[in-house]
Amino acid sequence: MELGYPNWKTFNEGIQKEYLITNGLGSFCSSTIIGANIRKYHGLLNASLVPPIKRHLLLSKIDETLEIDGEEYKLFSNQFIGKIDDGYLQLRRFNNYPIPKFIYGVKDIVISKEVAMEYEKNTVAVVYKINTGSKKVKMTFTPYVNFRDHHDVSKKGSFKYNQSYEKGTLKLTEESTGLNLKIISNCRYEADEDWSLPMFYENERYRGLESIDFHFIPGIFHYEMEPHKKYTITFLATIEDSIEYTAEEIIENEKKRRTELVDRAGYSNPLLKNLVLASDNFIVKRESTKTKTVIAGYPWFTDWGRDTMIAFTGLTLTTKRFDDAKDILLTFTKYIKDGIIPNMFPDENTPPLYNTADGTLWFFYAVYKYLEYTNDLETVKDKIYPHLESIIKHHVKGTINNIYMDDDGLLSAGDEGTQLTWMDVKVGDWVVTPRHGKAVEINALWYNALKIMEEISNRLGYDGSEYGQLAEKAKKSFVEKFWNDNGKYLYDVIQNEKPVDIIRPNQILAVSLPFSILDREKEKLIVEKVYEELYTPFGLRSLSKKHKEYIGKYGGDVLKRDGAYHQGTVWAWLIGLFVEAYVKVNDYSKESKLNAKHMLEEFYYHMQDACIGNISEIFDGDEPHYPRGCVAQAWSVGEVLRTYVEVVLD
């Protein structure tokens, strides 16, 4: 996706657009396309010290300045307290495909800058290509170094680096930990230690968090150029002990790797090609399990079981990353406990967390899809099926977190103090959206898990009738207890055998999942209700605008944001479920598929707006639906990609 100068006519316009680069370890490089860091998470090298966790900001940015005939021209933009640097005025174009590329123009000088991370290494490369004009040019580069957890900010003097410089390598050793950050360049280096002005992060202010940060400047890099010549200037920053590739080689290797991902997937549609590249951001290695996992979202989430299972099909199967898909499924089987998959994996001395009622049920859906795409019956039979059997048994007899199959065949989960569904916000003792009991989507997933077990059992030559009987019992009770005959939609949850009458998007799963739990007439009525009260171009609202507790804007401090998270905020991942349900109740007609195509292609324009080439986690419930939350979310990307491939392309 290429953007031009009209997208950043002002500083405020420029900071609305960001880029993201990842390395397959959970590390990342990110900023706005005009180079101004507006988040504490922004930085050239945000390294995961124990993949994919313990992310530390090490190199925030490198500011570039041109000097021509004694006059200086900034290529960088910053917002300090009381000061804004306006280098965005020199930026001409930005392109993110297959890696971010920036084109600058100053008088008769053209400068391109490409940035990439080495795959599965905590290394970032920056390469400048300069065509000089009629005058001599001097460029200076100012590195802003940091050392902190990426959730924090630094005070002046809060960390200390000891530096040494030899043969093009600046070595910075952090005093308290001994961590070595190396910056390698073909520029001349001059040590001149200082601290930056207080940098201001606009996005953190909006989120009600600490918004002032300080960076350490170890010195300045210089490069002088003659008229009418071509030059290449390189920077490589790393914490790796050994360096195998140059900065230019890292750039070219990453271009090739990402292009091959698109070629393997085999899609020509521009939206799908960008979604395939976006998918790659989330599939990473986990040190504690030595296997692949899925990052839920950038810049602050790690890997969660529920998000992994929902994003699984889009990220791994539609992109033909079948080995990664198998690796992820088998990893989860190793950590099943009491019939529940982990919602968070073990880290160092921390055991896995099992605080989910739906993640395990989505696991059945993921296995079902894996078989659909690969027909790998051998792996499922030998390594997965016994775990599926165990999961069903634990749910039938009852397991942790008060998850159990009731006498009516429906699944009940949790209590007043727990949050086990995807609407899982809890602030202190305040459960914002209490959904303990029999939640509508949990039981739609439960029914589908039973039907999937029936089908897989039969395919493997086993008797699946037991699962079919349990499914029929659940189906009968589901219709009796969840159907609101007055409103013609589904209740959201049954608590103490009393229905909670609130219009939320969770009911759409009863229509979108592979095995129908309702008749077609009821399915149509649900889709109509959701379309009328919850649909937006960027997903479904988490609560109807007509409800007294609806909150249309997401922002403010933690309490305000968490209070709005599931009370009207739009969730992009739900668009996949809605589109699938919409086409299904319209009998997969050409017209419904065309409408579905138009719905999904709204995201092509969003992908040119917030984090270029990615899909945000959430949006304001009120128009114009500003993107919020994580700038790149796994299940947002996965579900748009999956639904376009499976529903639109069929």
mmCIF file of C-alpha atoms in Angstrom, residues 78-334:
data_model
loop_
_atom_site.group_PDB
_atom_site.id
_atom_site.type_symbol
_atom_site.label_atom_id
_atom_site.label_comp_id
_atom_site.label_asym_id
_atom_site.label_seq_id
_atom_site.Cartn_x
_atom_site.Cartn_y
_atom_site.Cartn_z
ATOM 1 C CA ASN A 78 9.083 14.552 17.005
ATOM 2 C CA GLN A 79 6.819 16.040 19.591
ATOM 3 C CA PHE A 80 8.619 17.269 22.665
ATOM 4 C CA ILE A 81 7.120 19.375 25.435
ATOM 5 C CA GLY A 82 6.585 22.728 23.752
ATOM 6 C CA LYS A 83 8.229 21.760 20.451
ATOM 7 C CA ILE A 84 7.345 19.877 17.260
ATOM 8 C CA ASP A 85 9.934 18.894 14.643
ATOM 9 C CA ASP A 86 8.460 19.142 11.139
ATOM 10 C CA GLY A 87 10.559 16.735 9.060
ATOM 11 C CA TYR A 88 7.333 15.256 7.681
ATOM 12 C CA LEU A 89 7.362 18.152 5.201
ATOM 13 C CA GLN A 90 10.224 16.421 3.365
ATOM 14 C CA LEU A 91 8.479 13.020 3.176
ATOM 15 C CA ARG A 92 7.104 12.360 -0.312
ATOM 16 C CA ARG A 93 5.867 8.757 -0.287
ATOM 17 C CA PHE A 94 5.463 5.783 1.996
ATOM 18 C CA ASN A 95 5.023 2.174 0.878
ATOM 19 C CA ASN A 96 4.714 -0.873 3.137
ATOM 20 C CA TYR A 97 4.882 -3.633 0.503
ATOM 21 C CA PRO A 98 6.687 -5.928 1.095
ATOM 22 C CA ILE A 99 8.579 -3.895 3.732
ATOM 23 C CA PRO A 100 8.286 -0.227 4.784
ATOM 24 C CA LYS A 101 9.964 2.229 2.429
ATOM 25 C CA PHE A 102 10.124 6.007 2.873
ATOM 26 C CA ILE A 103 10.955 8.449 0.052
ATOM 27 C CA TYR A 104 12.182 11.955 0.968
ATOM 28 C CA GLY A 105 12.912 14.913 -1.259
ATOM 29 C CA VAL A 106 15.029 17.923 -0.354
ATOM 30 C CA LYS A 107 15.687 20.352 -3.227
ATOM 31 C CA ASP A 108 17.316 18.175 -5.920
ATOM 32 C CA ILE A 109 18.213 15.354 -3.531
ATOM 33 C CA VAL A 110 16.191 12.128 -3.339
ATOM 34 C CA ILE A 111 16.554 9.808 -0.347
ATOM 35 C CA SER A 112 14.954 6.404 0.133
ATOM 36 C CA LYS A 113 14.936 4.601 3.475
ATOM 37 C CA GLU A 114 14.021 0.940 3.972
ATOM 38 C CA VAL A 115 13.585 -0.737 7.343
ATOM 39 C CA ALA A 116 13.371 -4.439 8.224
ATOM 40 C CA MET A 117 14.021 -6.802 11.104
ATOM 41 C CA GLU A 118 16.039 -9.960 10.619
ATOM 42 C CA TYR A 119 13.661 -12.911 10.923
ATOM 43 C CA GLU A 120 13.934 -14.669 14.300
ATOM 44 C CA LYS A 121 16.729 -12.335 15.420
ATOM 45 C CA ASN A 122 16.594 -9.254 17.637
ATOM 46 C CA THR A 123 18.157 -7.159 14.920
ATOM 47 C CA VAL A 124 16.860 -4.195 12.928
ATOM 48 C CA ALA A 125 18.356 -2.826 9.709
ATOM 49 C CA VAL A 126 17.944 0.644 8.183
ATOM 50 C CA VAL A 127 19.292 1.347 4.703
ATOM 51 C CA TYR A 128 19.377 4.772 3.036
ATOM 52 C CA LYS A 129 19.911 5.247 -0.697
ATOM 53 C CA ILE A 130 20.831 8.845 -1.597
ATOM 54 C CA ASN A 131 21.001 10.498 -5.003
ATOM 55 C CA THR A 132 22.754 13.800 -4.442
ATOM 56 C CA GLY A 133 22.086 16.919 -6.473
ATOM 57 C CA SER A 134 24.283 19.834 -7.449
ATOM 58 C CA LYS A 135 25.703 20.561 -3.982
ATOM 59 C CA LYS A 136 27.765 18.793 -1.377
ATOM 60 C CA VAL A 137 25.618 17.178 1.318
ATOM 61 C CA LYS A 138 26.349 16.298 4.911
ATOM 62 C CA MET A 139 24.014 13.975 6.819
ATOM 63 C CA THR A 140 23.964 13.536 10.569
ATOM 64 C CA PHE A 141 22.160 10.751 12.407
ATOM 65 C CA THR A 142 21.156 11.001 16.074
ATOM 66 C CA PRO A 143 20.304 7.690 17.824
ATOM 67 C CA TYR A 144 17.825 7.774 20.722
ATOM 68 C CA VAL A 145 18.667 4.844 22.987
ATOM 69 C CA ASN A 146 16.583 3.489 25.854
ATOM 70 C CA PHE A 147 16.431 0.539 28.214
ATOM 71 C CA ARG A 148 13.037 -0.221 29.709
ATOM 72 C CA ASP A 149 10.086 -2.559 29.648
ATOM 73 C CA HIS A 150 7.942 -1.480 26.707
ATOM 74 C CA HIS A 151 5.004 -0.802 29.057
ATOM 75 C CA ASP A 152 7.017 1.796 30.999
ATOM 76 C CA VAL A 153 8.639 5.173 30.354
ATOM 77 C CA SER A 154 12.096 6.377 31.362
ATOM 78 C CA LYS A 155 13.216 9.293 33.496
ATOM 79 C CA LYS A 156 16.415 11.192 32.794
ATOM 80 C CA GLY A 157 19.253 9.087 34.178
ATOM 81 C CA SER A 158 17.077 6.065 34.980
ATOM 82 C CA PHE A 159 19.468 3.744 33.132
ATOM 83 C CA LYS A 160 23.152 3.948 32.202
ATOM 84 C CA TYR A 161 25.054 2.723 29.177
ATOM 85 C CA ASN A 162 28.825 2.426 28.965
ATOM 86 C CA GLN A 163 30.016 2.856 25.406
ATOM 87 C CA SER A 164 32.954 1.847 23.252
ATOM 88 C CA TYR A 165 33.509 2.291 19.528
ATOM 89 C CA GLU A 166 35.684 0.223 17.226
ATOM 90 C CA LYS A 167 35.727 -0.385 13.452
ATOM 91 C CA GLY A 168 32.243 0.898 12.707
ATOM 92 C CA THR A 169 30.579 -0.700 15.737
ATOM 93 C CA LEU A 170 29.216 1.305 18.641
ATOM 94 C CA LYS A 171 28.847 -1.029 21.610
ATOM 95 C CA LEU A 172 26.569 0.105 24.424
ATOM 96 C CA THR A 173 26.576 -1.995 27.596
ATOM 97 C CA GLU A 174 23.695 -1.431 29.998
ATOM 98 C CA GLU A 175 25.252 -1.146 33.429
ATOM 99 C CA SER A 176 22.712 -2.993 35.614
ATOM 100 C CA THR A 177 22.144 -6.027 33.351
ATOM 101 C CA GLY A 178 25.210 -6.251 31.141
ATOM 102 C CA LEU A 179 23.006 -6.334 28.029
ATOM 103 C CA ASN A 180 24.918 -5.285 24.923
ATOM 104 C CA LEU A 181 23.295 -3.143 22.252
ATOM 105 C CA LYS A 182 25.420 -2.808 19.132
ATOM 106 C CA ILE A 183 24.863 -0.142 16.479
ATOM 107 C CA ILE A 184 26.861 -0.812 13.307
ATOM 108 C CA SER A 185 27.128 1.817 10.577
ATOM 109 C CA ASN A 186 29.314 2.925 7.684
ATOM 110 C CA CYS A 187 29.111 6.489 9.029
ATOM 111 C CA ARG A 188 31.787 8.289 11.035
ATOM 112 C CA TYR A 189 30.898 8.273 14.744
ATOM 113 C CA GLU A 190 31.493 10.990 17.315
ATOM 114 C CA ALA A 191 30.711 10.346 20.989
ATOM 115 C CA ASP A 192 28.774 13.171 22.635
ATOM 116 C CA GLU A 193 26.628 11.856 25.491
ATOM 117 C CA ASP A 194 23.423 13.684 26.322
ATOM 118 C CA TRP A 195 19.772 13.135 27.217
ATOM 119 C CA SER A 196 16.906 14.006 24.920
ATOM 120 C CA LEU A 197 14.298 16.631 25.584
ATOM 121 C CA PRO A 198 11.182 15.198 27.253
ATOM 122 C CA MET A 199 9.407 13.347 24.427
ATOM 123 C CA PHE A 200 5.612 13.558 24.469
ATOM 124 C CA TYR A 201 3.406 10.606 23.480
ATOM 125 C CA GLU A 202 -0.006 11.797 22.324
ATOM 126 C CA ASN A 203 -1.562 8.332 22.294
ATOM 127 C CA GLU A 204 -0.583 7.637 25.898
ATOM 128 C CA ARG A 205 -2.135 10.940 26.962
ATOM 129 C CA TYR A 206 -5.377 9.881 25.275
ATOM 130 C CA ARG A 207 -5.251 6.585 27.150
ATOM 131 C CA GLY A 208 -4.792 8.350 30.493
ATOM 132 C CA LEU A 209 -1.247 7.016 30.972
ATOM 133 C CA GLU A 210 2.188 8.524 31.598
ATOM 134 C CA SER A 211 3.067 10.338 28.363
ATOM 135 C CA ILE A 212 6.581 11.765 28.931
ATOM 136 C CA ASP A 213 9.708 9.768 28.128
ATOM 137 C CA PHE A 214 13.450 10.487 28.103
ATOM 138 C CA HIS A 215 16.064 8.881 25.842
ATOM 139 C CA PHE A 216 19.836 8.649 26.029
ATOM 140 C CA ILE A 217 21.868 10.024 23.105
ATOM 141 C CA PRO A 218 25.352 8.400 23.098
ATOM 142 C CA GLY A 219 26.696 10.465 20.186
ATOM 143 C CA ILE A 220 26.232 11.467 16.550
ATOM 144 C CA PHE A 221 26.914 9.674 13.242
ATOM 145 C CA HIS A 222 28.152 11.721 10.242
ATOM 146 C CA TYR A 223 28.370 11.106 6.481
ATOM 147 C CA GLU A 224 29.570 13.552 3.795
ATOM 148 C CA MET A 225 28.640 13.266 0.105
ATOM 149 C CA GLU A 226 29.777 14.830 -3.166
ATOM 150 C CA PRO A 227 27.428 16.245 -5.846
ATOM 151 C CA HIS A 228 25.743 14.067 -8.500
ATOM 152 C CA LYS A 229 26.589 10.729 -6.950
ATOM 153 C CA LYS A 230 24.784 7.770 -5.400
ATOM 154 C CA TYR A 231 25.447 6.693 -1.832
ATOM 155 C CA THR A 232 24.272 3.937 0.490
ATOM 156 C CA ILE A 233 24.231 4.540 4.247
ATOM 157 C CA THR A 234 23.473 1.635 6.564
ATOM 158 C CA PHE A 235 22.601 1.094 10.200
ATOM 159 C CA LEU A 236 22.213 -2.217 11.981
ATOM 160 C CA ALA A 237 21.148 -2.412 15.632
ATOM 161 C CA THR A 238 21.214 -5.729 17.458
ATOM 162 C CA ILE A 239 21.530 -7.485 20.800
ATOM 163 C CA GLU A 240 22.651 -10.731 19.160
ATOM 164 C CA ASP A 241 26.127 -12.052 19.993
ATOM 165 C CA SER A 242 26.993 -12.779 16.393
ATOM 166 C CA ILE A 243 25.984 -11.035 13.172
ATOM 167 C CA GLU A 244 25.531 -13.132 10.047
ATOM 168 C CA TYR A 245 24.172 -10.590 7.574
ATOM 169 C CA THR A 246 24.793 -6.969 6.655
ATOM 170 C CA ALA A 247 22.010 -4.400 6.865
ATOM 171 C CA GLU A 248 21.511 -4.546 3.086
ATOM 172 C CA GLU A 249 21.335 -8.347 3.142
ATOM 173 C CA ILE A 250 18.734 -8.282 5.925
ATOM 174 C CA ILE A 251 16.609 -5.908 3.842
ATOM 175 C CA GLU A 252 16.814 -8.110 0.754
ATOM 176 C CA ASN A 253 16.282 -11.359 2.687
ATOM 177 C CA GLU A 254 13.150 -9.998 4.302
ATOM 178 C CA LYS A 255 11.760 -8.718 1.006
ATOM 179 C CA LYS A 256 12.265 -12.183 -0.459
ATOM 180 C CA ARG A 257 10.782 -14.014 2.552
ATOM 181 C CA ARG A 258 7.650 -11.877 2.639
ATOM 182 C CA THR A 259 7.158 -12.027 -1.124
ATOM 183 C CA GLU A 260 7.370 -15.808 -0.954
ATOM 184 C CA LEU A 261 4.635 -15.852 1.717
ATOM 185 C CA VAL A 262 2.314 -14.021 -0.673
ATOM 186 C CA ASP A 263 3.276 -16.275 -3.586
ATOM 187 C CA ARG A 264 2.648 -19.407 -1.508
ATOM 188 C CA ALA A 265 -0.832 -18.239 -0.514
ATOM 189 C CA GLY A 266 -1.593 -17.628 -4.184
ATOM 190 C CA TYR A 267 -3.968 -14.656 -4.033
ATOM 191 C CA SER A 268 -3.886 -11.777 -6.517
ATOM 192 C CA ASN A 269 -6.462 -9.608 -4.742
ATOM 193 C CA PRO A 270 -4.669 -6.586 -3.131
ATOM 194 C CA LEU A 271 -6.646 -6.920 0.114
ATOM 195 C CA LEU A 272 -5.743 -10.599 0.457
ATOM 196 C CA LYS A 273 -2.073 -10.024 -0.372
ATOM 197 C CA ASN A 274 -1.816 -7.424 2.371
ATOM 198 C CA LEU A 275 -3.703 -9.662 4.793
ATOM 199 C CA VAL A 276 -1.279 -12.518 4.114
ATOM 200 C CA LEU A 277 1.629 -10.219 5.000
ATOM 201 C CA ALA A 278 -0.241 -8.967 8.065
ATOM 202 C CA SER A 279 -0.804 -12.568 9.195
ATOM 203 C CA ASP A 280 2.934 -13.127 9.354
ATOM 204 C CA ASN A 281 3.234 -10.582 12.190
ATOM 205 C CA PHE A 282 1.380 -12.815 14.620
ATOM 206 C CA ILE A 283 2.950 -16.259 14.111
ATOM 207 C CA VAL A 284 5.984 -16.353 16.407
ATOM 208 C CA LYS A 285 8.248 -18.695 18.339
ATOM 209 C CA ARG A 286 7.723 -19.234 22.058
ATOM 210 C CA GLU A 287 10.864 -19.907 24.083
ATOM 211 C CA SER A 288 9.138 -21.773 26.930
ATOM 212 C CA THR A 289 7.476 -24.337 24.634
ATOM 213 C CA LYS A 290 10.003 -24.323 21.763
ATOM 214 C CA THR A 291 7.094 -24.152 19.325
ATOM 215 C CA LYS A 292 5.020 -21.659 17.342
ATOM 216 C CA THR A 293 2.337 -19.551 18.950
ATOM 217 C CA VAL A 294 0.142 -16.572 18.011
ATOM 218 C CA ILE A 295 0.584 -13.039 19.319
ATOM 219 C CA ALA A 296 -2.891 -11.634 20.024
ATOM 220 C CA GLY A 297 -2.049 -8.057 19.113
ATOM 221 C CA TYR A 298 0.590 -5.369 18.814
ATOM 222 C CA PRO A 299 1.941 -3.400 20.513
ATOM 223 C CA TRP A 300 1.068 -4.724 23.989
ATOM 224 C CA PHE A 301 -0.537 -8.193 23.924
ATOM 225 C CA THR A 302 1.263 -11.530 24.035
ATOM 226 C CA ASP A 303 -0.161 -14.958 23.074
ATOM 227 C CA TRP A 304 -3.551 -16.124 24.350
ATOM 228 C CA GLY A 305 -5.322 -19.422 23.759
ATOM 229 C CA ARG A 306 -8.712 -17.989 22.859
ATOM 230 C CA ASP A 307 -7.309 -15.477 20.365
ATOM 231 C CA THR A 308 -5.090 -18.143 18.835
ATOM 232 C CA MET A 309 -7.970 -20.507 18.138
ATOM 233 C CA ILE A 310 -10.195 -17.795 16.658
ATOM 234 C CA ALA A 311 -7.419 -16.403 14.440
ATOM 235 C CA PHE A 312 -6.021 -19.859 13.608
ATOM 236 C CA THR A 313 -7.830 -20.585 10.342
ATOM 237 C CA GLY A 314 -7.157 -17.223 8.759
ATOM 238 C CA LEU A 315 -3.541 -16.902 9.872
ATOM 239 C CA THR A 316 -2.311 -20.416 9.123
ATOM 240 C CA LEU A 317 -4.710 -22.302 6.833
ATOM 241 C CA THR A 318 -5.827 -19.715 4.263
ATOM 242 C CA THR A 319 -2.154 -18.723 3.967
ATOM 243 C CA LYS A 320 -1.095 -22.382 3.445
ATOM 244 C CA ARG A 321 1.186 -22.407 6.486
ATOM 245 C CA PHE A 322 0.122 -25.942 7.315
ATOM 246 C CA ASP A 323 3.251 -26.908 9.259
ATOM 247 C CA ASP A 324 2.746 -23.903 11.541
ATOM 248 C CA ALA A 325 -0.904 -24.873 11.925
ATOM 249 C CA LYS A 326 -0.032 -28.396 13.050
ATOM 250 C CA ASP A 327 2.680 -27.119 15.374
ATOM 251 C CA ILE A 328 0.235 -24.744 17.076
ATOM 252 C CA LEU A 329 -2.445 -27.419 17.560
ATOM 253 C CA LEU A 330 0.007 -29.975 18.948
ATOM 254 C CA THR A 331 1.476 -27.372 21.300
ATOM 255 C CA PHE A 332 -1.906 -26.785 22.875
ATOM 256 C CA THR A 333 -2.517 -30.501 23.352
ATOM 257 C CA LYS A 334 0.612 -30.676 25.531
#
